[in-house]
mmCIF file of C-alpha atoms in Angstrom:
data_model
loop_
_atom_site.group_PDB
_atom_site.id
_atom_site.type_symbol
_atom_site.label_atom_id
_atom_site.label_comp_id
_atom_site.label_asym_id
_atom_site.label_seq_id
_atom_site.Cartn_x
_atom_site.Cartn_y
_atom_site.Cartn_z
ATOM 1 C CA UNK A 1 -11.141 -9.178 -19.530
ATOM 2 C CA UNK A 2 -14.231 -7.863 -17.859
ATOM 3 C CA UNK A 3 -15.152 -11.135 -15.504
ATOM 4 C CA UNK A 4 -13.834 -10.491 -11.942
ATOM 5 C CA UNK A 5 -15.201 -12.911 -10.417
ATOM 6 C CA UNK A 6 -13.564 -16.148 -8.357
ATOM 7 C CA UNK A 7 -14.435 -18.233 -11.712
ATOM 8 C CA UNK A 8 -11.656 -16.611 -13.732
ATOM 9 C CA UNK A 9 -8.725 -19.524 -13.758
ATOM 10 C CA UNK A 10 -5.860 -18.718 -11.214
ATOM 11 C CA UNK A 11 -3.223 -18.962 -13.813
ATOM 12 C CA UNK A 12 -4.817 -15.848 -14.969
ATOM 13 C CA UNK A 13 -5.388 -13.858 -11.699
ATOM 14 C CA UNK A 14 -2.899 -11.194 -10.241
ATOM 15 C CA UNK A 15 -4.742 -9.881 -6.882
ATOM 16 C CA UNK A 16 -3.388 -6.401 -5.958
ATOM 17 C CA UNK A 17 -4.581 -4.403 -3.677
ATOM 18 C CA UNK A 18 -6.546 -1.450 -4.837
ATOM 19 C CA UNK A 19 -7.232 1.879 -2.770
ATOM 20 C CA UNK A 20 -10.644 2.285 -0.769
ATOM 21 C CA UNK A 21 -14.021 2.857 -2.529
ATOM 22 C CA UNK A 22 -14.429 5.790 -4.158
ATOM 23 C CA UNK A 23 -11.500 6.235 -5.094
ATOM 24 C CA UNK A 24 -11.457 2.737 -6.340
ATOM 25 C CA UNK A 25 -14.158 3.272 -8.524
ATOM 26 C CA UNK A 26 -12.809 6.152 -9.684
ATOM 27 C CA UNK A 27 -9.536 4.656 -10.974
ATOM 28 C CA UNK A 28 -11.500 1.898 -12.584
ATOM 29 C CA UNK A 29 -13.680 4.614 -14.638
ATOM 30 C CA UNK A 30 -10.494 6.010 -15.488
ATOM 31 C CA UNK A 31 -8.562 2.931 -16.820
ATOM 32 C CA UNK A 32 -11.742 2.474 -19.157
ATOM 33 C CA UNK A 33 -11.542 6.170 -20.479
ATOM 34 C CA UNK A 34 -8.217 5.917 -21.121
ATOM 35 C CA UNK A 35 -8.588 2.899 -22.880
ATOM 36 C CA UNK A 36 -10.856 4.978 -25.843
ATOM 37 C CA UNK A 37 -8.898 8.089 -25.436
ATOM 38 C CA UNK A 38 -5.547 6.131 -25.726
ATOM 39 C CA UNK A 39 -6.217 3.193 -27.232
ATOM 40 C CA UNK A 40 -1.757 2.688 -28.860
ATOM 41 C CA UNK A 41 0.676 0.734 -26.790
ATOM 42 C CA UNK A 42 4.607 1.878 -26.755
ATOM 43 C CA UNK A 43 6.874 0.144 -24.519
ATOM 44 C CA UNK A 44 7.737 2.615 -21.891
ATOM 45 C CA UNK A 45 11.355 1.478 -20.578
ATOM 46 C CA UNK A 46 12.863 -1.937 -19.889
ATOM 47 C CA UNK A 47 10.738 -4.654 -17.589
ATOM 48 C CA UNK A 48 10.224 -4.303 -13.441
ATOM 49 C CA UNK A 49 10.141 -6.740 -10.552
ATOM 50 C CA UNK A 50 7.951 -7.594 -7.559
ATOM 51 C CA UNK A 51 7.284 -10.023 -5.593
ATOM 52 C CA UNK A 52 4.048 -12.247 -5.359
ATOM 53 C CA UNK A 53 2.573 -15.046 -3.572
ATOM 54 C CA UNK A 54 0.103 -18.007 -4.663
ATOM 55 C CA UNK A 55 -3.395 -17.219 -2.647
ATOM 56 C CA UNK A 56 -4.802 -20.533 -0.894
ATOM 57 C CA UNK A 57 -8.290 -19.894 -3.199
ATOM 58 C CA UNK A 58 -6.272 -19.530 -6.742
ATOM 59 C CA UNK A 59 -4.370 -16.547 -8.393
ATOM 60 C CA UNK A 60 -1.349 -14.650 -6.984
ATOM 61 C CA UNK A 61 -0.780 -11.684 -4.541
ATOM 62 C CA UNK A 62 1.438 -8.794 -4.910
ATOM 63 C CA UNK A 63 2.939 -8.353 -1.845
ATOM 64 C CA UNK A 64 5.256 -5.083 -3.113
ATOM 65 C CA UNK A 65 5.346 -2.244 -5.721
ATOM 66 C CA UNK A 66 6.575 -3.289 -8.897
ATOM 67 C CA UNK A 67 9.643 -0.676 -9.391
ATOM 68 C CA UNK A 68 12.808 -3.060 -9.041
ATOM 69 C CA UNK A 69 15.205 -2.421 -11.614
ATOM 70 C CA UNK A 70 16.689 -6.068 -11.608
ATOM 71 C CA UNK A 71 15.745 -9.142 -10.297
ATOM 72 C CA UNK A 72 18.426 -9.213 -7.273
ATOM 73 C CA UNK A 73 16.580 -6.439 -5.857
ATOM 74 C CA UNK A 74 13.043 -8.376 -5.103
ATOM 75 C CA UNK A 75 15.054 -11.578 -3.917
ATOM 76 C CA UNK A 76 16.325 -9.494 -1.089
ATOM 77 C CA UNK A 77 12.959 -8.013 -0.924
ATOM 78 C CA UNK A 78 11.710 -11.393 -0.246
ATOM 79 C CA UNK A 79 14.562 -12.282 1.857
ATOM 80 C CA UNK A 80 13.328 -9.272 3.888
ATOM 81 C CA UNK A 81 9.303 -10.451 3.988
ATOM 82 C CA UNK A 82 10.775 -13.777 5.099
ATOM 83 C CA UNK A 83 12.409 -12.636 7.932
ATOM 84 C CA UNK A 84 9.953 -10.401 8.671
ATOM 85 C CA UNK A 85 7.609 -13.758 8.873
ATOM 86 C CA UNK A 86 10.159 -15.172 11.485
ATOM 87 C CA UNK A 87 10.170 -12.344 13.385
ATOM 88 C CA UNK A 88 6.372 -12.102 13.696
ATOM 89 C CA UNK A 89 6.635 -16.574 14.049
ATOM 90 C CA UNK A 90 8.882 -16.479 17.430
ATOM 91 C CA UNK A 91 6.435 -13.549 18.543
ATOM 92 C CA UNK A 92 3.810 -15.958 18.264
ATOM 93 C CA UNK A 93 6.175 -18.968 19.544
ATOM 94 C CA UNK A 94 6.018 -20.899 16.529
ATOM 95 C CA UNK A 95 9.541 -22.014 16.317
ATOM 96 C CA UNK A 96 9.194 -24.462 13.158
ATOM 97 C CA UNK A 97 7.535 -21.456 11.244
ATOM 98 C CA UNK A 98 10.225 -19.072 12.618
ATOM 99 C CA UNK A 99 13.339 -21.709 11.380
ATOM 100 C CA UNK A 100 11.558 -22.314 8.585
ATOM 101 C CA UNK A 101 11.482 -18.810 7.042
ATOM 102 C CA UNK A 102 14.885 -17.776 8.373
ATOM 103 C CA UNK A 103 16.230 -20.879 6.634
ATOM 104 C CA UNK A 104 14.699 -19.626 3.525
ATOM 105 C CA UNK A 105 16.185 -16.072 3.790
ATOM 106 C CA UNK A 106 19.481 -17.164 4.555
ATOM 107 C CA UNK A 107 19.384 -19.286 1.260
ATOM 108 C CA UNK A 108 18.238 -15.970 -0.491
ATOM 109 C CA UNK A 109 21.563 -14.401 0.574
ATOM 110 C CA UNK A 110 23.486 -16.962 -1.541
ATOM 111 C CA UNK A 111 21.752 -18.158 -3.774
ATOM 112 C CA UNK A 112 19.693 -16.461 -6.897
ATOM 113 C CA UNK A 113 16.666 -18.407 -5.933
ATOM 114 C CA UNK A 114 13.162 -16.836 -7.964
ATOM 115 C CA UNK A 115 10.757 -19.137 -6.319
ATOM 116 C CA UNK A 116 10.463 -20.249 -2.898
ATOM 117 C CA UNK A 117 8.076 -22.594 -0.965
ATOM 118 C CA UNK A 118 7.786 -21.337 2.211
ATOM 119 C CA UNK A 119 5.198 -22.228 5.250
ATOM 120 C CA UNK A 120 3.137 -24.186 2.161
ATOM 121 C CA UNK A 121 3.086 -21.287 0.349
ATOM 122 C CA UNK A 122 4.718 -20.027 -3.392
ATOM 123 C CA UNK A 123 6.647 -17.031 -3.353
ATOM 124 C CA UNK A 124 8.028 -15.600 -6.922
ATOM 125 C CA UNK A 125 10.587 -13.192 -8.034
ATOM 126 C CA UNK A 126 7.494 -11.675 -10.944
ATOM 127 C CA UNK A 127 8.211 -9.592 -14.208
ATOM 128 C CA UNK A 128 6.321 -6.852 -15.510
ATOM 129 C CA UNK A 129 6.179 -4.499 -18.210
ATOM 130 C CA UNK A 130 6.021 -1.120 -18.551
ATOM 131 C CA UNK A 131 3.990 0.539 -21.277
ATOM 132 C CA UNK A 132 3.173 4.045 -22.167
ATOM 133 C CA UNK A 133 -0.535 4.592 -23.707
ATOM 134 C CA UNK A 134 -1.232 6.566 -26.418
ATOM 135 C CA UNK A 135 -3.581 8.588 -28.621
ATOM 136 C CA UNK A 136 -4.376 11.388 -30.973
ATOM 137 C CA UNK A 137 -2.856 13.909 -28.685
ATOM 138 C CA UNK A 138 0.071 12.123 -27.785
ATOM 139 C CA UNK A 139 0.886 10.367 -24.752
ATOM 140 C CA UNK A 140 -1.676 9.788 -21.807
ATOM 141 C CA UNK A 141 -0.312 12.436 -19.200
ATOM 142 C CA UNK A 142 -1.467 11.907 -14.999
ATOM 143 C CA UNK A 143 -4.662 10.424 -13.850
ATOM 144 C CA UNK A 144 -6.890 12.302 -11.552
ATOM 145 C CA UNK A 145 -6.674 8.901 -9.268
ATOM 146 C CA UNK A 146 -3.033 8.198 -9.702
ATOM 147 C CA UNK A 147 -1.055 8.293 -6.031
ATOM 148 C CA UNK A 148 0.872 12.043 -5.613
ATOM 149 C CA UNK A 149 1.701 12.996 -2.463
ATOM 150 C CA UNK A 150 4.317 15.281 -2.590
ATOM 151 C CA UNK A 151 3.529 18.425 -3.101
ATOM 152 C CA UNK A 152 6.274 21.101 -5.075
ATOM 153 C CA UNK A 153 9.249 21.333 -4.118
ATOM 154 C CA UNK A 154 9.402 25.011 -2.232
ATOM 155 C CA UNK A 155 5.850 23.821 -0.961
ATOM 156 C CA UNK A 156 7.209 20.619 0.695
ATOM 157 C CA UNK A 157 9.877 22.498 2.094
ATOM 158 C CA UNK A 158 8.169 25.216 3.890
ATOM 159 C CA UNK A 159 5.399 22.447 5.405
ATOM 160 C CA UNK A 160 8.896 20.249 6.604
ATOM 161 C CA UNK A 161 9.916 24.107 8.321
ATOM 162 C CA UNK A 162 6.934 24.867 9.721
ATOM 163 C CA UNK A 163 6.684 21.449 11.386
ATOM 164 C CA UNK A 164 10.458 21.302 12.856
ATOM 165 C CA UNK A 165 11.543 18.746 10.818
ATOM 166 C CA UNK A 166 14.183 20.599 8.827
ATOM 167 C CA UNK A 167 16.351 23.388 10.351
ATOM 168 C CA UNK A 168 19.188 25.468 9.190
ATOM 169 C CA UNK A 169 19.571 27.183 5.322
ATOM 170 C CA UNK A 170 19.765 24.925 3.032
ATOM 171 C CA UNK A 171 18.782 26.660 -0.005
ATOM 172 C CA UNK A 172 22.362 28.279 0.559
ATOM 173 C CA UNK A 173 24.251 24.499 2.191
ATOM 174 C CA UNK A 174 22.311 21.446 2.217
ATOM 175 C CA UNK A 175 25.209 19.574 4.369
ATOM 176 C CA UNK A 176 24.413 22.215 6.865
ATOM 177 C CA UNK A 177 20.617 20.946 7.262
ATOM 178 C CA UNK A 178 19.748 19.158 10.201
ATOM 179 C CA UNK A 179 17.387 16.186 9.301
ATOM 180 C CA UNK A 180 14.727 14.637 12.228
ATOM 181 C CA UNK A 181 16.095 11.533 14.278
ATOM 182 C CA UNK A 182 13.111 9.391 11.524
ATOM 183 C CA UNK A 183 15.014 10.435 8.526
ATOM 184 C CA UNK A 184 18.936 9.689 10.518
ATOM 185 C CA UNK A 185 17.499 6.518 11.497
ATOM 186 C CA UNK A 186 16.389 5.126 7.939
ATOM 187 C CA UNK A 187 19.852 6.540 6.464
ATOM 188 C CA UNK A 188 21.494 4.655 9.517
ATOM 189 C CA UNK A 189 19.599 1.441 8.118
ATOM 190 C CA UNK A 190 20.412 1.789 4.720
ATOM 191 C CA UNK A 191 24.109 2.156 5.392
ATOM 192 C CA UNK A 192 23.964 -1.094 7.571
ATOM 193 C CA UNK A 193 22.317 -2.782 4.861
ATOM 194 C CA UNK A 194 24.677 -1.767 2.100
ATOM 195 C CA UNK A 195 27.463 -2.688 4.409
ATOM 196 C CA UNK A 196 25.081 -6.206 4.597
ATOM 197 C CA UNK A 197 25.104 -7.186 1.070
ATOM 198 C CA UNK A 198 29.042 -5.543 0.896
ATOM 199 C CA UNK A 199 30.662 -8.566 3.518
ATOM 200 C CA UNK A 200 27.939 -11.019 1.690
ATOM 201 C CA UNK A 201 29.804 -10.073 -1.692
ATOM 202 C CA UNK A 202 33.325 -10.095 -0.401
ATOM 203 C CA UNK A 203 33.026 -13.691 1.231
ATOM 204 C CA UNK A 204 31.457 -15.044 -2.249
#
């Protein structure tokens, strides 16, 4: 489908965002080359979740990356954006808006709910496929435009050193390594958040 434009019926719109012009333009050009280049379809693993929202003017929004392995996964997601909402509600002193989406995330922790209205608005557990392209040559390897940040390994390492945010050997004991306060902190949130959904299981 070529038409882009606000006349394309919402049923069939999926809004995501897309990276800043050029590089935009760039990934576009690239989609269409690959397209000739590698024109087969394989399926390229089982099926991903995400979660989306209904926009006021037609169509949906991705509001994350599609990478959940099972559907449980983007509920607590949404749980998540939901609370997130309340938090930035009583900031604002909306207390009906703040109740509203706490209510809603609380429900998420007991129930396996895929759709939620919330503040007027649909939110949806979404499913998506995963396919591999290709063509004469094979499969259709990296894009120019695709999103790769990390550098190698060793590379990564040595930029983490020279910056202070990894001390201590390692190469020779990784328990040894000191990690920055950042990287203690997430761990420290993912532990409370395992130990979250742990007591939530237990009491079921």
């Amino acid at each position: 489908m070529s038409d882009h434009s606000e006349r394309v019926p919402g049923y069939r719109q999926i809004r995501m965002a897309a990276p800043d012009a050029p590089v935009a333009a760039l990934a576009d050009e690239e989609t269409w080359r690959a397209r000739d280049a590698y024109p087969g379809i394989l399926g390229g693993g089982g099926p991903v979740f995400g979660v989306a929202r209904e926009r006021e003017e037609g169509g949906w929004e991705v509001l994350t990356r599609f990478g959940d392995p099972a559907p449980q996964e983007s509920r607590d997601t949404m749980a998540a954006l939901f609370r997130r909402a309340a938090r930035d509600a009583e900031a604002a002193g909306d207390e009906a808006a703040r109740d509203e989406c706490l209510a809603a995330a609380g429900r998420l922790d007991w129930e396996a709910v895929d759709e939620m209205t919330v503040r007027g608005v649909r939110h949806r557990v979404v499913r998506a496929e995963q396919f591999i392209r290709t063509g004469p040559d094979g499969p259709e390897p990296p894009r120019p435009s695709d999103h790769d940040p990390q550098p190698p390994v060793k590379v990564h390492d040595q930029q983490l050193r020279e910056q202070g945010l990894v001390t201590g050997d390692d190469e020779e004991d990784g328990e040894d390594a000191e990690t920055c306060p950042e990287v203690r902190e997430m761990m420290a949130l993912a532990e409370k958040e395992r130990e979250r959904r742990r007591r939530i299981e237990e009491a079921g």
